[in-house]
XYZ file of C-alpha atoms in Angstrom:
377
model
C 0.426 -20.687 -22.142
C 3.173 -18.905 -24.069
C 6.331 -20.901 -24.791
C 8.999 -20.090 -22.234
C 12.500 -18.818 -22.813
C 15.495 -20.650 -21.417
C 15.638 -20.582 -17.639
C 17.927 -18.220 -15.772
C 20.137 -21.114 -14.652
C 23.027 -19.202 -13.096
C 20.885 -17.338 -10.601
C 22.345 -15.451 -7.668
C 21.563 -17.199 -4.387
C 19.279 -15.184 -2.083
C 18.648 -12.674 -4.861
C 15.155 -11.225 -5.176
C 13.429 -8.695 -7.429
C 10.640 -6.597 -5.932
C 8.185 -4.897 -8.265
C 5.043 -2.808 -7.972
C 4.055 0.800 -8.439
C 1.741 3.430 -9.832
C 0.417 4.382 -6.392
C 1.929 4.335 -2.904
C -0.292 1.373 -2.012
C 1.642 -0.785 -4.468
C 4.962 0.227 -2.890
C 4.635 0.503 0.904
C 4.287 -3.287 1.443
C 7.498 -3.780 -0.544
C 9.180 -1.188 1.665
C 7.916 -3.094 4.710
C 9.643 -6.236 3.392
C 13.009 -4.652 2.586
C 14.347 -4.566 6.151
C 13.384 -8.157 6.976
C 14.859 -9.339 3.663
C 18.118 -7.516 4.412
C 18.203 -9.036 7.908
C 18.037 -12.455 6.256
C 20.868 -11.686 3.800
C 18.797 -11.255 0.640
C 20.214 -9.234 -2.247
C 17.355 -6.948 -3.296
C 16.691 -5.195 -6.604
C 13.606 -3.165 -7.529
C 11.981 -2.875 -10.949
C 9.486 -0.063 -11.407
C 8.702 2.682 -13.886
C 10.887 5.607 -14.896
C 8.735 8.360 -13.409
C 6.404 6.513 -11.028
C 5.908 7.261 -7.334
C 7.770 4.030 -6.575
C 11.067 5.522 -7.767
C 11.090 8.332 -5.204
C 9.819 6.027 -2.447
C 12.577 3.449 -3.030
C 15.427 5.954 -3.507
C 16.342 6.131 0.177
C 16.424 2.358 0.670
C 19.882 1.885 -0.863
C 18.922 -0.894 -3.263
C 19.390 -0.985 -7.064
C 16.426 0.464 -8.961
C 15.665 -0.321 -12.616
C 12.926 1.047 -14.867
C 10.854 -0.640 -17.569
C 8.022 0.521 -19.786
C 4.465 -0.718 -19.354
C 0.892 -0.076 -20.394
C -1.512 1.847 -18.168
C -4.299 -0.788 -18.185
C -6.998 1.886 -18.410
C -10.623 0.868 -17.837
C -11.885 3.678 -20.085
C -11.471 4.601 -23.752
C -8.301 6.436 -24.673
C -6.284 6.525 -27.877
C -3.292 5.580 -25.742
C -4.930 2.182 -25.206
C -3.843 1.398 -28.781
C -0.192 2.038 -27.893
C -0.175 0.282 -24.521
C 0.121 -3.308 -25.840
C 3.356 -2.282 -27.580
C 4.618 -0.631 -24.377
C 3.827 -3.848 -22.522
C 5.790 -5.935 -25.031
C 8.747 -3.555 -24.823
C 8.504 -3.758 -21.027
C 8.580 -7.567 -21.114
C 11.760 -7.545 -23.203
C 13.330 -4.884 -20.968
C 12.413 -6.911 -17.869
C 13.830 -10.074 -19.442
C 17.145 -8.309 -20.061
C 17.212 -7.077 -16.458
C 16.291 -10.456 -14.986
C 19.067 -12.158 -16.938
C 21.445 -9.540 -15.566
C 20.221 -9.694 -11.944
C 19.623 -13.485 -11.960
C 17.108 -13.517 -9.081
C 15.918 -16.691 -7.416
C 12.432 -15.274 -7.012
C 10.221 -12.257 -7.842
C 7.789 -10.592 -5.432
C 5.105 -8.450 -7.077
C 2.838 -5.989 -5.292
C 0.772 -5.127 -8.335
C 0.155 -1.982 -10.302
C 0.541 -1.706 -14.061
C 4.362 -1.686 -13.976
C 4.448 -5.125 -12.340
C 2.837 -6.970 -15.265
C 5.824 -6.988 -17.676
C 8.109 -8.083 -14.823
C 5.785 -10.929 -13.817
C 5.411 -12.143 -17.413
C 9.166 -11.939 -18.013
C 9.753 -13.891 -14.803
C 7.378 -16.629 -15.916
C 8.941 -16.852 -19.367
C 12.368 -17.194 -17.767
C 11.142 -19.821 -15.270
C 11.727 -17.619 -12.233
C 9.143 -18.268 -9.478
C 6.763 -15.342 -8.977
C 4.948 -14.549 -5.728
C 2.151 -11.962 -5.925
C 0.515 -10.045 -3.082
C -3.028 -8.662 -3.293
C -3.975 -6.175 -0.566
C -7.602 -5.492 -1.452
C -10.659 -7.674 -1.024
C -11.145 -7.781 -4.784
C -8.030 -7.892 -7.003
C -6.868 -5.033 -9.174
C -6.638 -5.508 -12.938
C -2.839 -5.864 -13.076
C -2.896 -8.624 -10.478
C -5.819 -10.380 -12.169
C -3.788 -10.542 -15.370
C -0.701 -11.667 -13.418
C -2.266 -14.500 -11.400
C -1.825 -17.228 -14.073
C 1.942 -16.569 -14.106
C 2.369 -16.860 -10.322
C 3.532 -19.804 -8.239
C 1.965 -18.314 -5.109
C -0.658 -15.626 -4.451
C -0.612 -13.976 -1.024
C -3.752 -12.138 0.065
C -4.614 -9.700 2.810
C -8.171 -10.991 3.270
C -9.588 -14.521 3.086
C -12.558 -13.252 1.041
C -10.158 -12.522 -1.848
C -9.919 -16.276 -2.523
C -13.280 -16.229 -4.285
C -11.763 -14.059 -7.045
C -8.863 -16.450 -7.733
C -9.427 -19.464 -9.972
C -6.613 -21.683 -8.666
C -7.180 -21.575 -4.915
C -4.282 -23.970 -4.296
C -1.970 -21.023 -5.004
C -3.505 -18.832 -2.297
C -2.015 -18.057 1.123
C -3.876 -15.609 3.382
C -1.059 -13.717 5.122
C -2.317 -10.178 5.777
C -0.533 -7.027 4.654
C 3.149 -6.260 5.392
C 3.385 -3.304 7.757
C 6.396 -1.019 8.035
C 8.140 -1.918 11.295
C 9.210 1.673 11.950
C 5.571 2.700 12.408
C 5.557 0.935 15.775
C 8.469 3.001 17.096
C 7.024 6.491 16.618
C 7.397 8.972 19.484
C 4.371 11.075 20.426
C 6.463 14.015 21.675
C 8.386 14.124 18.384
C 5.171 14.163 16.366
C 3.741 16.999 18.434
C 7.017 18.915 18.129
C 6.939 18.630 14.313
C 3.580 20.415 14.340
C 4.470 22.816 17.151
C 1.692 21.367 19.321
C 1.506 20.457 23.012
C 0.140 17.433 24.874
C -2.666 19.342 26.619
C -5.109 18.906 23.741
C -5.836 15.732 21.696
C -4.498 15.494 18.155
C -6.398 14.651 14.963
C -4.426 13.353 11.961
C -6.016 13.844 8.519
C -4.712 11.882 5.510
C -6.189 12.163 2.034
C -4.135 9.474 0.294
C -0.879 9.767 -1.612
C -2.063 12.687 -3.750
C -4.254 14.307 -1.125
C -7.988 14.912 -1.511
C -9.538 18.269 -2.374
C -12.906 17.038 -1.063
C -11.497 16.021 2.324
C -9.353 19.165 2.490
C -12.368 21.404 1.896
C -14.507 19.596 4.480
C -11.793 19.801 7.152
C -10.971 23.441 6.472
C -14.669 24.306 6.284
C -15.206 23.022 9.815
C -11.804 24.055 11.151
C -12.894 26.189 14.095
C -15.392 23.582 15.316
C -12.796 20.802 15.146
C -10.059 22.973 16.656
C -12.241 23.681 19.685
C -11.487 20.066 20.701
C -8.462 18.979 18.643
C -5.127 20.064 17.280
C -5.066 19.045 13.594
C -2.156 17.613 11.607
C -3.270 17.635 7.976
C -1.448 15.767 5.186
C -3.136 17.615 2.355
C -1.221 16.559 -0.789
C 1.272 18.192 -3.110
C 0.274 21.716 -4.133
C -2.727 21.718 -1.770
C -1.441 23.834 1.127
C -3.731 26.691 2.201
C -1.384 29.651 2.723
C -4.034 31.595 4.638
C -3.916 28.953 7.391
C -0.138 28.849 7.819
C 0.651 29.768 11.429
C -2.739 28.690 12.837
C -2.111 27.667 16.446
C -4.138 24.405 16.244
C -3.786 23.503 12.555
C -0.583 22.244 10.932
C -0.438 21.207 7.278
C 2.086 19.163 5.332
C 1.953 18.189 1.688
C 3.273 14.708 2.440
C 4.977 12.831 5.286
C 7.728 10.271 4.811
C 10.183 9.738 7.664
C 7.944 11.778 9.967
C 4.912 9.510 9.571
C 5.674 7.177 12.504
C 5.909 10.119 14.908
C 2.770 11.720 13.446
C 0.860 8.463 13.917
C 2.137 8.295 17.510
C 0.974 11.868 18.152
C -2.546 11.228 16.872
C -5.523 10.324 19.064
C -7.935 10.015 16.133
C -7.390 9.657 12.382
C -9.418 10.673 9.337
C -8.194 8.823 6.263
C -8.830 7.224 2.927
C -9.164 3.437 3.164
C -6.625 1.981 0.782
C -5.813 -1.491 2.105
C -2.280 -0.736 3.281
C -3.102 2.512 5.072
C -6.158 0.834 6.569
C -4.087 -2.063 7.942
C -1.476 0.314 9.357
C -4.145 2.300 11.214
C -5.718 -0.903 12.564
C -2.337 -2.309 13.623
C -1.618 0.895 15.556
C -5.047 0.660 17.259
C -6.019 4.204 16.287
C -9.726 5.229 16.383
C -10.599 6.432 12.905
C -13.054 7.704 10.344
C -12.591 6.247 6.869
C -13.658 8.294 3.836
C -13.277 5.841 0.920
C -12.485 7.063 -2.567
C -15.774 7.325 -4.446
C -16.846 4.455 -6.698
C -17.346 7.042 -9.435
C -13.575 7.448 -9.788
C -12.354 4.035 -8.607
C -13.236 0.355 -8.805
C -14.728 0.554 -5.303
C -11.953 -1.301 -3.467
C -11.666 1.333 -0.725
C -15.415 1.160 -0.128
C -15.237 -2.634 0.281
C -12.269 -2.378 2.632
C -13.840 0.259 4.877
C -17.323 -1.241 5.064
C -15.925 -4.650 6.037
C -14.419 -3.167 9.200
C -17.473 -0.977 9.793
C -19.534 -4.184 9.877
C -17.133 -5.490 12.551
C -17.861 -2.455 14.731
C -14.329 -1.100 14.321
C -14.502 1.671 11.708
C -16.690 4.712 11.231
C -17.264 5.186 7.490
C -18.356 8.386 5.771
C -19.113 8.073 2.058
C -17.430 10.756 -0.028
C -20.734 11.605 -1.721
C -22.128 12.578 1.697
C -19.031 14.429 2.904
C -19.455 17.997 4.102
C -18.566 19.923 7.240
C -21.672 18.786 9.130
C -21.336 15.076 8.311
C -17.614 15.200 9.080
C -18.261 16.614 12.559
C -20.962 13.984 13.150
C -18.580 11.184 12.094
C -15.877 12.490 14.450
C -18.428 12.429 17.289
C -19.413 8.848 16.413
C -15.744 7.865 16.385
C -15.221 9.372 19.843
C -18.175 7.403 21.226
C -16.959 4.169 19.598
C -13.258 4.583 20.399
C -12.996 2.286 23.444
C -14.906 -0.530 21.738
C -12.946 -0.086 18.502
C -9.584 -0.173 20.308
C -10.452 -3.434 22.070
C -11.454 -5.025 18.764
C -8.348 -3.748 16.961
C -6.137 -5.194 19.703
C -7.547 -8.653 18.904
C -6.596 -8.444 15.211
C -3.415 -10.253 14.142
C -1.821 -7.737 11.787
C 1.866 -7.953 12.629
C 2.938 -11.294 11.159
C 2.490 -10.790 7.401
C 6.131 -9.913 6.683
C 7.381 -13.079 8.393
C 4.797 -15.226 6.573
C 5.822 -13.766 3.208
C 9.518 -14.192 4.028
C 8.893 -17.886 4.731
C 7.085 -18.274 1.394
C 9.941 -16.551 -0.457
C 12.571 -18.684 1.267
C 10.582 -21.823 0.465
C 10.356 -20.786 -3.187
C 14.092 -20.133 -3.366
C 14.913 -23.527 -1.832
C 12.652 -25.315 -4.285
C 14.344 -23.594 -7.210
C 17.610 -25.056 -5.954
C 16.209 -28.587 -5.915
C 13.330 -28.808 -8.388
C 10.457 -27.029 -10.083
C 7.853 -28.164 -7.547
C 5.116 -25.629 -6.773
C 5.495 -23.550 -3.626
C 3.884 -25.065 -0.551
């Protein structure tokens, strides 16, 4: 392993750096941790990228935000791949400068390409690093980061098979934003201008929205609206102006503070199956249809996530390659028939304790830094 720099000796007690970004899935678990960290008197800083989605998502949390450069870690050929190693090195030096300024006791990384320089800089400066992996199989940034970590938290036990040093692994689940449990149905319906006389269907196409899902929903709009009022989170720039004012169809580009109330208003959800969104839907006990991002444009993590819970009799899964108006309507019907069984099974899942488990690991790591360099328990 690379020779380490001098340790950050004069660290700030109860100081932590959170990192992760590139997509919302690498940020929402960090957001879920912020409140519980603040309640336990932690001083929180965030290191992300200059223009990443993480910057806008963290802005309202009233914590210091710092940016570093990083490589993209592309899995395909691009001339930019030749530049990325230099961006990574610059990012490591930038992160080192920031860490020596912030003096954290510990780093918590949620993955994504921007996390790698922060994790490496933390290791070189002898700051304990805790990593969280949400998916069943790790993403590339986390795979590269694992050797530098003191502890690796996972959402699923099956993820252990992808990690060489299993003594580092703690299966904790995925941190879930506490505010999601306090949504008000009436508020969600009011946002959309709907009433409580007709059930509500919430459609989510991921952080950027999905043209494929949007087209399938809008193509079967009248059939769906004969039974449901639809709240559709369609993605930036993907509003259909011809449908504005429809009495049973309400579209938003994106939901932030409204999301808890929109979840509360929904009786059934159609969604992508990124690990964090998936766990939030399960924790809220909402009947759902998952439409995983196609393996042609992803590493297949959403497919793995969704099919695991389909095998448990909880989720209805519709492959994107087979998505059209007819198959969407059929999947909604299957979800309706399975809803009572699915709810009972979701109620038995323990999905609310991840934040506390991670907090305990972070506090343990901080205490051990005070006394020694022993590995985290």
